[in-house]
CSV table of N, CA, C and O in Angstrom, one decimal:
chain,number,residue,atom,x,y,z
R,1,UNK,N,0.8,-1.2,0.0
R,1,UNK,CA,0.0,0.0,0.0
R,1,UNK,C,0.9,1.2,0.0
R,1,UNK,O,2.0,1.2,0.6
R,2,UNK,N,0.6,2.2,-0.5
R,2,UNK,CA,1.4,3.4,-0.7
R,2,UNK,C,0.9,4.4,-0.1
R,2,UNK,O,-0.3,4.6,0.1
R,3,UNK,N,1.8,5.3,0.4
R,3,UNK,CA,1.5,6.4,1.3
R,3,UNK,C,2.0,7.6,0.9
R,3,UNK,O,2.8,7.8,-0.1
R,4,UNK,N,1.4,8.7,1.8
R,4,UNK,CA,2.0,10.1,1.1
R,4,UNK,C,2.3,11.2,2.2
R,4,UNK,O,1.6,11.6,3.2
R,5,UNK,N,3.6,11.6,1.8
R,5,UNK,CA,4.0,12.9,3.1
R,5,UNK,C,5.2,13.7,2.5
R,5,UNK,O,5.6,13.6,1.3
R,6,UNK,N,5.5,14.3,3.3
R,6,UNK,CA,6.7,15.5,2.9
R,6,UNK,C,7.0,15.9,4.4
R,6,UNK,O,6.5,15.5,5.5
R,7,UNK,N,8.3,17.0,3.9
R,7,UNK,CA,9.1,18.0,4.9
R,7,UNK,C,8.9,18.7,4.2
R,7,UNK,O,8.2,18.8,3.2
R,8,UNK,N,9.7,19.8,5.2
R,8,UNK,CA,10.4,21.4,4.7
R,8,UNK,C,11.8,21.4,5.2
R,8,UNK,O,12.1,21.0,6.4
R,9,UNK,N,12.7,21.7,4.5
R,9,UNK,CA,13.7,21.8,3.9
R,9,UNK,C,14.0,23.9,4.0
R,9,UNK,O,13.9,24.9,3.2
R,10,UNK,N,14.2,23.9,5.2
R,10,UNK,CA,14.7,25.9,5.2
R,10,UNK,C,15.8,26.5,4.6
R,10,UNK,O,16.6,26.8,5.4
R,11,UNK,N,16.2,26.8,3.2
R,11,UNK,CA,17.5,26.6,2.7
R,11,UNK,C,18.2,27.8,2.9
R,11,UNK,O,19.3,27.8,2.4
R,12,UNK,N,17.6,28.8,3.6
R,12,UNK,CA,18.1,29.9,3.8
R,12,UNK,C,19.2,29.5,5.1
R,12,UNK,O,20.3,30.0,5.1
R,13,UNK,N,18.8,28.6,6.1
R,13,UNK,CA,20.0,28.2,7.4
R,13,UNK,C,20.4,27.1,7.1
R,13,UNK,O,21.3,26.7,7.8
R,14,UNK,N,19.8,26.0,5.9
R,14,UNK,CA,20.3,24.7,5.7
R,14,UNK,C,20.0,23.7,6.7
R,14,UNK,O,20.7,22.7,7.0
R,15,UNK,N,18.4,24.2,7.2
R,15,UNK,CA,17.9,22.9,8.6
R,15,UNK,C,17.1,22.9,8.3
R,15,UNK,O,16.6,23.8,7.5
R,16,UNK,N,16.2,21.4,9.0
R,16,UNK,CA,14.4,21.5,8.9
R,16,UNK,C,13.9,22.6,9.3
R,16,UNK,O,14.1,23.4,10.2
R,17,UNK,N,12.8,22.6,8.3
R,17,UNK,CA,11.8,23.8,9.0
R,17,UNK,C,10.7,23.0,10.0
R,17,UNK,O,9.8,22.3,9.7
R,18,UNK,N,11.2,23.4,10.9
R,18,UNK,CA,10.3,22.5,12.3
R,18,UNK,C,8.9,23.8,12.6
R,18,UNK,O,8.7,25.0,12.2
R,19,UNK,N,8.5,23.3,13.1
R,19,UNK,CA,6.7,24.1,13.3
R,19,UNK,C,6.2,24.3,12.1
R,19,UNK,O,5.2,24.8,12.4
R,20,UNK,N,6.3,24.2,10.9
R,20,UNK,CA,5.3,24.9,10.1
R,20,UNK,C,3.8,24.4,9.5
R,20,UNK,O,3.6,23.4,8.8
R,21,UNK,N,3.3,24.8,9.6
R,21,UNK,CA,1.9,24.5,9.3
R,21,UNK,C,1.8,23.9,8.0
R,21,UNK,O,2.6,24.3,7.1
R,22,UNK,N,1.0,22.7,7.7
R,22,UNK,CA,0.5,22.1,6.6
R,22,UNK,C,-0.5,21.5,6.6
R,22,UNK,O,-0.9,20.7,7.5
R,23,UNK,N,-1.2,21.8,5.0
R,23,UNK,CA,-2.9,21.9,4.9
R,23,UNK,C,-3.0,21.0,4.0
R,23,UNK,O,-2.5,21.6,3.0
R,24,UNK,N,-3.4,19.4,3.5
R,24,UNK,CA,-3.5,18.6,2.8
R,24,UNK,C,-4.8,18.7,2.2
R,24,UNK,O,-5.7,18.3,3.0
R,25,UNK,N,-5.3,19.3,0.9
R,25,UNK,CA,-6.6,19.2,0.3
R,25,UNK,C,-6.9,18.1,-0.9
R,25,UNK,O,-5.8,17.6,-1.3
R,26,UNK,N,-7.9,17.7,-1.4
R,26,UNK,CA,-7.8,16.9,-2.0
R,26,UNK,C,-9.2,17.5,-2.9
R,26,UNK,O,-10.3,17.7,-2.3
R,27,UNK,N,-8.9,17.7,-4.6
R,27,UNK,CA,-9.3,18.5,-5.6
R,27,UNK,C,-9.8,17.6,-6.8
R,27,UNK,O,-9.2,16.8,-7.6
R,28,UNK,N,-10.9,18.0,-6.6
R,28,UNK,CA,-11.5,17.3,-7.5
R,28,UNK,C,-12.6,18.9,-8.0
R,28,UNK,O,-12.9,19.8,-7.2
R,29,UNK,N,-12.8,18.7,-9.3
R,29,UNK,CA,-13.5,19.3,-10.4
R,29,UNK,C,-13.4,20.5,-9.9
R,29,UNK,O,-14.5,21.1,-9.7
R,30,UNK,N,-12.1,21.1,-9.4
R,30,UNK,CA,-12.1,22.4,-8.7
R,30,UNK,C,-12.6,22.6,-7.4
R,30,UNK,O,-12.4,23.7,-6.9
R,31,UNK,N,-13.0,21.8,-6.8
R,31,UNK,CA,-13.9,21.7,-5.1
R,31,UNK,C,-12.2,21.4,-5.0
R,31,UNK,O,-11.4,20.9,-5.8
R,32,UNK,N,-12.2,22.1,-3.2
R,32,UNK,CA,-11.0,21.2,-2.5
R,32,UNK,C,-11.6,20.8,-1.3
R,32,UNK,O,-12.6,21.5,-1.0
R,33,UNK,N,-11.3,20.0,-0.6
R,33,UNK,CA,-11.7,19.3,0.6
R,33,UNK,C,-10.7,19.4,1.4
R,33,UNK,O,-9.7,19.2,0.7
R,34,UNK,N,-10.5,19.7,2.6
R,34,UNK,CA,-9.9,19.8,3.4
R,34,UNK,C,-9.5,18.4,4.3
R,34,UNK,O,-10.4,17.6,4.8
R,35,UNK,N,-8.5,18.3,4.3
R,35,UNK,CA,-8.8,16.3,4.5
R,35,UNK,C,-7.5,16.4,5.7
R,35,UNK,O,-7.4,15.4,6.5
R,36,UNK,N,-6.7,17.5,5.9
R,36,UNK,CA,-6.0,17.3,7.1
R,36,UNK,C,-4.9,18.4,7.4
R,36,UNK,O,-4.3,18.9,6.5
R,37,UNK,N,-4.6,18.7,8.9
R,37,UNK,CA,-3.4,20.2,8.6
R,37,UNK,C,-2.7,19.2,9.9
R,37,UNK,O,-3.2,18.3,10.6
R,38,UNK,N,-1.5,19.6,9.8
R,38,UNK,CA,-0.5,18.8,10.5
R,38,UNK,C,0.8,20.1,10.7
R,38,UNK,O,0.8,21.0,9.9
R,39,UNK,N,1.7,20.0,11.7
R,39,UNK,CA,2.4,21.0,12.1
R,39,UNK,C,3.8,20.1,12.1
R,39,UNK,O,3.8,19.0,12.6
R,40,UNK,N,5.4,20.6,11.3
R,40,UNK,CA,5.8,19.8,11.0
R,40,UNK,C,6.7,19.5,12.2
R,40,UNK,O,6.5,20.6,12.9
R,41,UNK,N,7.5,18.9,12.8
R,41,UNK,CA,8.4,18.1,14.0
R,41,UNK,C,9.9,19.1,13.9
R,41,UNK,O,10.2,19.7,13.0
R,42,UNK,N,10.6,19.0,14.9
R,42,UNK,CA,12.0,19.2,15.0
R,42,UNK,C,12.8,18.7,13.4
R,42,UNK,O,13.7,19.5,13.0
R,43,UNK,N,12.6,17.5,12.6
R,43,UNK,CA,13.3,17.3,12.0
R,43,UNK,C,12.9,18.0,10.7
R,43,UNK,O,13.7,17.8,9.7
R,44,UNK,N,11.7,18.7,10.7
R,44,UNK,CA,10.6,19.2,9.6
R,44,UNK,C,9.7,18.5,8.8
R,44,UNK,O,9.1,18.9,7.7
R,45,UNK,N,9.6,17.6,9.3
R,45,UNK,CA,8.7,16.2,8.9
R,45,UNK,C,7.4,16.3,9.7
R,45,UNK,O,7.2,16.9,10.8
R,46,UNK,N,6.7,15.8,9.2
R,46,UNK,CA,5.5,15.3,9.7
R,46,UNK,C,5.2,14.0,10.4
R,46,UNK,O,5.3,13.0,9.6
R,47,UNK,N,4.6,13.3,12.0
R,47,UNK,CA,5.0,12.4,12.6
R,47,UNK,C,4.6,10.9,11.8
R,47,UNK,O,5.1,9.8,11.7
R,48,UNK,N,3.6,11.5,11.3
R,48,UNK,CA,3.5,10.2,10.4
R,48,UNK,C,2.7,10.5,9.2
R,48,UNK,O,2.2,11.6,9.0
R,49,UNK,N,2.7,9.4,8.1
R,49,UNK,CA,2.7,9.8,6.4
R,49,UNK,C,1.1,10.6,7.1
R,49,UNK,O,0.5,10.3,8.1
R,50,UNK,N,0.9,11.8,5.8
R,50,UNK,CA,0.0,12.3,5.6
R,50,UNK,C,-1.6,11.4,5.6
R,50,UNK,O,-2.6,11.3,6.4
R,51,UNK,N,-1.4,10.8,4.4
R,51,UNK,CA,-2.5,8.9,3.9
R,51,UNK,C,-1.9,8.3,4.0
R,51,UNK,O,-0.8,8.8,4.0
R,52,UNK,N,-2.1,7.3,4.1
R,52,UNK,CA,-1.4,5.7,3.5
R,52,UNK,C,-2.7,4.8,3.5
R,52,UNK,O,-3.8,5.0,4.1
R,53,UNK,N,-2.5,3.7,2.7
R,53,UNK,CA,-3.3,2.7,2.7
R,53,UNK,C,-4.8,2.8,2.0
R,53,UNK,O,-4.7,3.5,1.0
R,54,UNK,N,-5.4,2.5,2.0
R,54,UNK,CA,-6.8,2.7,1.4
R,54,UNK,C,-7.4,4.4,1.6
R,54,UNK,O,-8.3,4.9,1.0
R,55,UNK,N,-6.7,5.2,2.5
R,55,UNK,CA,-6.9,6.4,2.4
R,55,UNK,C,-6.3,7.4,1.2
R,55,UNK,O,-6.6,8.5,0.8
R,56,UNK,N,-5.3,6.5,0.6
R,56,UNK,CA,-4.6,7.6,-0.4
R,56,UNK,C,-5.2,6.6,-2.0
R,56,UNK,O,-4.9,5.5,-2.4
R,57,UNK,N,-5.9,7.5,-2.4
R,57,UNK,CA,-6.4,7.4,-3.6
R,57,UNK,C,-6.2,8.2,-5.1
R,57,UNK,O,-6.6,9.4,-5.1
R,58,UNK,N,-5.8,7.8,-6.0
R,58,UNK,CA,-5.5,8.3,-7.6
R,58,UNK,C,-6.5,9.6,-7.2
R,58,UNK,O,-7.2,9.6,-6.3
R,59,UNK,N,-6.3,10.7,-8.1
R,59,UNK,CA,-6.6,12.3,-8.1
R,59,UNK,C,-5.3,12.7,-7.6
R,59,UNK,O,-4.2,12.2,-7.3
R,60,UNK,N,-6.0,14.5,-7.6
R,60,UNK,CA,-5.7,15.8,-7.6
R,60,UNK,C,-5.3,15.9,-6.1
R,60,UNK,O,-6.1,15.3,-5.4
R,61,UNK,N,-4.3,16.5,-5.4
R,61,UNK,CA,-4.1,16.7,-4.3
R,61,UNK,C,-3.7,18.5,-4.1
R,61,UNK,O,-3.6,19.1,-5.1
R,62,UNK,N,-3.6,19.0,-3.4
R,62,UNK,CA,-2.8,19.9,-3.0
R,62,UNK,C,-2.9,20.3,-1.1
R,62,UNK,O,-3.7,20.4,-0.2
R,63,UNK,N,-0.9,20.4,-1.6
R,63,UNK,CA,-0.3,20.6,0.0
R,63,UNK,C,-0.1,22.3,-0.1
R,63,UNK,O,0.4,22.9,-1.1
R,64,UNK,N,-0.6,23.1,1.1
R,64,UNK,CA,-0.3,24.2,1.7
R,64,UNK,C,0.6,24.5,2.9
R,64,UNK,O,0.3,23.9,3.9
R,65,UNK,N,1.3,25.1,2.8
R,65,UNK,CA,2.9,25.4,3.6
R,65,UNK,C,2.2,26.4,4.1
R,65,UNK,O,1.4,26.7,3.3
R,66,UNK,N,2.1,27.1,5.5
R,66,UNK,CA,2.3,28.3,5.9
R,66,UNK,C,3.4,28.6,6.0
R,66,UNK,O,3.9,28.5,7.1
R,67,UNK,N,4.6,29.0,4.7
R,67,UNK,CA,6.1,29.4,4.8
R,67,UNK,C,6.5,31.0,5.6
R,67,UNK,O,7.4,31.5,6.2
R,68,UNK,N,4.9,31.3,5.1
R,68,UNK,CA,5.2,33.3,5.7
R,68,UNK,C,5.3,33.0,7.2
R,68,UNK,O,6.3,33.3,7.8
R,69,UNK,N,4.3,32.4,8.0
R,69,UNK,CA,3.9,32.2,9.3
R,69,UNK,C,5.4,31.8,9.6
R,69,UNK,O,6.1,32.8,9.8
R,70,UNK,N,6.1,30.6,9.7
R,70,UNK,CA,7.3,30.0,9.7
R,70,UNK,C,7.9,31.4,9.5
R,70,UNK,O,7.4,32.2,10.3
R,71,UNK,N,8.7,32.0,8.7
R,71,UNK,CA,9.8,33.2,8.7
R,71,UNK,C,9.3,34.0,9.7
R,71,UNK,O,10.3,34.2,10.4
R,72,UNK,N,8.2,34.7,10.2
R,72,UNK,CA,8.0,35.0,11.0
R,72,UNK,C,8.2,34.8,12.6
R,72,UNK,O,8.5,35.6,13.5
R,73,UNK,N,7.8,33.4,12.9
R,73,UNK,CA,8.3,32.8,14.0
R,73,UNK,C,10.2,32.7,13.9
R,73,UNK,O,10.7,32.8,15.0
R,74,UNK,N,10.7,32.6,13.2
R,74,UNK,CA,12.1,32.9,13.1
R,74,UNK,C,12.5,34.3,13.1
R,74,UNK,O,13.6,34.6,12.7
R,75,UNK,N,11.7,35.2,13.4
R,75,UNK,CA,12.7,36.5,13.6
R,75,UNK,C,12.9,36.8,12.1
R,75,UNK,O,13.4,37.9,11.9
R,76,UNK,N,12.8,36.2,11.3
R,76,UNK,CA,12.7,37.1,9.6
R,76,UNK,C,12.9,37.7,9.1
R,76,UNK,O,12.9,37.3,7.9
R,77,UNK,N,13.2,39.3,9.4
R,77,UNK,CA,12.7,40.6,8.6
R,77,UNK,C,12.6,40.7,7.0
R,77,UNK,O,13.5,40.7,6.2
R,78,UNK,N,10.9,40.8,7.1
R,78,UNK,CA,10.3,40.2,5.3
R,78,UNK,C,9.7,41.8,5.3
R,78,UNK,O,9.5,42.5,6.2
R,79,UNK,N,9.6,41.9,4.2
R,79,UNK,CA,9.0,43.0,3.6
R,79,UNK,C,7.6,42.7,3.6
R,79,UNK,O,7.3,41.6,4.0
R,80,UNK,N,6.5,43.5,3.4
R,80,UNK,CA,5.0,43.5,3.3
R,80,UNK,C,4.6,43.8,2.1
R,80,UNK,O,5.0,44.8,1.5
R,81,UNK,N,3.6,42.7,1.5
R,81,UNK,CA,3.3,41.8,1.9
R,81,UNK,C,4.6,40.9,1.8
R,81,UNK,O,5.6,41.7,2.0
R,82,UNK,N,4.8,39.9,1.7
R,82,UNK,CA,5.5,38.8,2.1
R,82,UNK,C,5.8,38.1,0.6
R,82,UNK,O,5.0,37.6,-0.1
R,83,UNK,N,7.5,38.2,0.3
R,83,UNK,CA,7.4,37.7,-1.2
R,83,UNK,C,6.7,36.3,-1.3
R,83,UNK,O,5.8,36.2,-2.1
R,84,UNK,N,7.1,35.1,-0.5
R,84,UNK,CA,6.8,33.9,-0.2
R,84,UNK,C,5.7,34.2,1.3
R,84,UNK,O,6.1,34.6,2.4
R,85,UNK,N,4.8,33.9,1.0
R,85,UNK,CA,3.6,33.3,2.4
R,85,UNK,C,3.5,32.3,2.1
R,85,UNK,O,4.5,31.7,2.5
R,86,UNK,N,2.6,31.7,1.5
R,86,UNK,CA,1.5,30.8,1.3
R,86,UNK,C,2.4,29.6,0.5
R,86,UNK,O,2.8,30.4,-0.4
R,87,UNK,N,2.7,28.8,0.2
R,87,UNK,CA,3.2,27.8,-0.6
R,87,UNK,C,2.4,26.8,-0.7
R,87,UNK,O,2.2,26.0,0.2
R,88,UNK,N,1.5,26.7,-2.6
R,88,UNK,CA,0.8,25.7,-2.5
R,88,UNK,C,1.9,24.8,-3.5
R,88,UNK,O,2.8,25.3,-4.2
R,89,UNK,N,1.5,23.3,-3.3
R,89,UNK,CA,2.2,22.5,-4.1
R,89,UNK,C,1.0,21.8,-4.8
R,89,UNK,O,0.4,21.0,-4.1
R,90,UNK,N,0.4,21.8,-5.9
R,90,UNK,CA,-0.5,20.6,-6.6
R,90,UNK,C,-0.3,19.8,-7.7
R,90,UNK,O,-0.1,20.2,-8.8
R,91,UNK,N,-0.3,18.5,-7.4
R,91,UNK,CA,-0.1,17.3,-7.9
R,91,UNK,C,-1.0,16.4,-7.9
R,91,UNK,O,-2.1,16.7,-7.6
R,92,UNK,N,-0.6,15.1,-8.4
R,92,UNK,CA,-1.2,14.4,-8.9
R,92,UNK,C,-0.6,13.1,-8.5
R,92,UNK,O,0.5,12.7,-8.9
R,93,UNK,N,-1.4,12.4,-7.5
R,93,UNK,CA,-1.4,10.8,-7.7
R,93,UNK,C,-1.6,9.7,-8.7
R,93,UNK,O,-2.9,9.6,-8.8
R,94,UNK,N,-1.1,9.0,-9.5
R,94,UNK,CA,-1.4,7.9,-10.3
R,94,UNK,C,-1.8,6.6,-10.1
R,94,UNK,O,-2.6,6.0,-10.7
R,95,UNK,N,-1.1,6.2,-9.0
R,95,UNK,CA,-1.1,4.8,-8.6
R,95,UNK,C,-1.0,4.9,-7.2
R,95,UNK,O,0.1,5.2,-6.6
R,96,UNK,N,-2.1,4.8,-6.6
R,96,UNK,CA,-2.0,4.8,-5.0
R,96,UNK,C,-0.9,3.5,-4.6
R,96,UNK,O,-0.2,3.5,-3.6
R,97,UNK,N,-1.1,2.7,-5.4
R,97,UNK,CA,0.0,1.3,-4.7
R,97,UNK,C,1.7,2.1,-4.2
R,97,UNK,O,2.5,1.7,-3.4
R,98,UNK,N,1.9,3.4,-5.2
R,98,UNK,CA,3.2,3.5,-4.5
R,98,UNK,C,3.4,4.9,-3.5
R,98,UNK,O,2.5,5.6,-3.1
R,99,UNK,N,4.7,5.0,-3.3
R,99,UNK,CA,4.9,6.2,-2.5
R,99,UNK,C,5.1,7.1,-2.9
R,99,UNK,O,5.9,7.0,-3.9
R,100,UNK,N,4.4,8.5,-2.3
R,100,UNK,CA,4.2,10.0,-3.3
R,100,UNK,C,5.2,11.0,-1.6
R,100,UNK,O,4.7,11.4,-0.5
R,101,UNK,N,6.4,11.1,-2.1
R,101,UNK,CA,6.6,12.3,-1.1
R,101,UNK,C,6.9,13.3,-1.9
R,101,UNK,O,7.5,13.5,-3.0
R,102,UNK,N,6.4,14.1,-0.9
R,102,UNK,CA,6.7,15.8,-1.6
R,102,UNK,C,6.9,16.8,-0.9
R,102,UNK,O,6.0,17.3,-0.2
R,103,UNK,N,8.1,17.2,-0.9
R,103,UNK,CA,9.2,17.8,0.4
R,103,UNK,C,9.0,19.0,-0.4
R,103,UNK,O,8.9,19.0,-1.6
R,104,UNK,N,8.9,20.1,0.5
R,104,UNK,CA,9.0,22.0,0.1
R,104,UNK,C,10.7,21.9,0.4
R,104,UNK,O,11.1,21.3,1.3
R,105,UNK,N,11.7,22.6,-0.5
R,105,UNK,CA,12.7,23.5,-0.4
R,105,UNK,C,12.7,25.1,0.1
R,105,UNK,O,12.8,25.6,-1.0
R,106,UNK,N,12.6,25.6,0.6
R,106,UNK,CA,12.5,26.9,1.2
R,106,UNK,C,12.8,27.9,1.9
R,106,UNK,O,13.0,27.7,3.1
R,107,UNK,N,12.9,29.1,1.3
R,107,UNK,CA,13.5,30.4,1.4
R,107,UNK,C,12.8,31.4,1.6
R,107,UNK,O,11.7,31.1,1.2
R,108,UNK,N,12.8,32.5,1.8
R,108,UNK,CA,12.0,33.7,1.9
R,108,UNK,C,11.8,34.2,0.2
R,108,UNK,O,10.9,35.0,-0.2
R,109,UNK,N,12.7,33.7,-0.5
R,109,UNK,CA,12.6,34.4,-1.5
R,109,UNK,C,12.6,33.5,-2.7
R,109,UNK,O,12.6,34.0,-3.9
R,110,UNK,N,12.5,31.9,-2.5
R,110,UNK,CA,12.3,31.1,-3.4
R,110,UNK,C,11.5,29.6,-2.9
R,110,UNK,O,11.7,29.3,-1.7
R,111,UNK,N,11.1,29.1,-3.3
R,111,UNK,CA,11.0,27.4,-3.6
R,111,UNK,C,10.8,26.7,-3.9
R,111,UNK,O,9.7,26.9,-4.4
R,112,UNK,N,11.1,25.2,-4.3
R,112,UNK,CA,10.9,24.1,-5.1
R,112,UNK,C,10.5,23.0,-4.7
R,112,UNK,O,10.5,22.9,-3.5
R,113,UNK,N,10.1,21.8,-5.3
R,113,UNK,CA,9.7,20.5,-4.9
R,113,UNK,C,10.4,19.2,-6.1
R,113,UNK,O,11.1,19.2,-7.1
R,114,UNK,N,9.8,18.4,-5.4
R,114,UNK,CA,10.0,17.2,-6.4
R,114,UNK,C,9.6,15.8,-6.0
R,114,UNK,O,9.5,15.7,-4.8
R,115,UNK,N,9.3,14.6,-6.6
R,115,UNK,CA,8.4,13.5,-5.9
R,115,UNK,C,9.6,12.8,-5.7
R,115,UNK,O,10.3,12.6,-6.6
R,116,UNK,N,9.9,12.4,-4.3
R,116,UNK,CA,10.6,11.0,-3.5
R,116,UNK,C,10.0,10.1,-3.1
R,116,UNK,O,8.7,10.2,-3.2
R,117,UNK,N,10.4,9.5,-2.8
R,117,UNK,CA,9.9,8.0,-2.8
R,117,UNK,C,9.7,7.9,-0.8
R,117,UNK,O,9.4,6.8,-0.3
């Protein structure tokens, strides 16, 4: 059965981004459902996979970062509004049988992703 989670990755100090808020929706025909928010650990991980198992099913997903909130709680000094707040990531599952991770890289002034296993 295959599961699904991510980190954050703070590349501005080169450590996990620990506390940050994350909002797991799941998108279909444009509706999103709110299906779970999780705050990420010391290592910037989440304690355990997002779905797994018969909960994680083929579709549309999308993950929300509170990145702005996070630079904030670090002491930050960001301009207004905030080049980076909000970080959505939306993807797509194919095959629930495997593993979908999807880690944020992040910076106040950039970021990126990519699917790990």
């Amino acid at each position: 059965m295959g599961k699904l989670s991510t980190h954050v990755l703070d590349i501005s100090i080169g450590k996990p981004g620990a506390g940050v808020q994350v909002a797991l929706y799941a998108v279909e025909a444009g509706h999103k459902t709110l299906l779970k928010t999780e705050v990420t650990n010391h290592d910037g991980r989440c304690n355990a996979p997002l779905l797994e198992g018969d909960s994680l099913k083929p579709g549309q997903y999308e993950l929300v970062f509170a990145a702005g909130d996070y630079f904030d709680k670090q002491g930050v000094e960001l301009p207004s509004p905030k080049f980076i707040d909000r970080v959505t990531l939306a993807f797509g599952v194919a095959d629930a049988s495997q593993n979908y991770h999807v880690p944020l890289v992040v910076s106040p002034w950039a970021y990126s992703t990519y699917r790990g296993s």
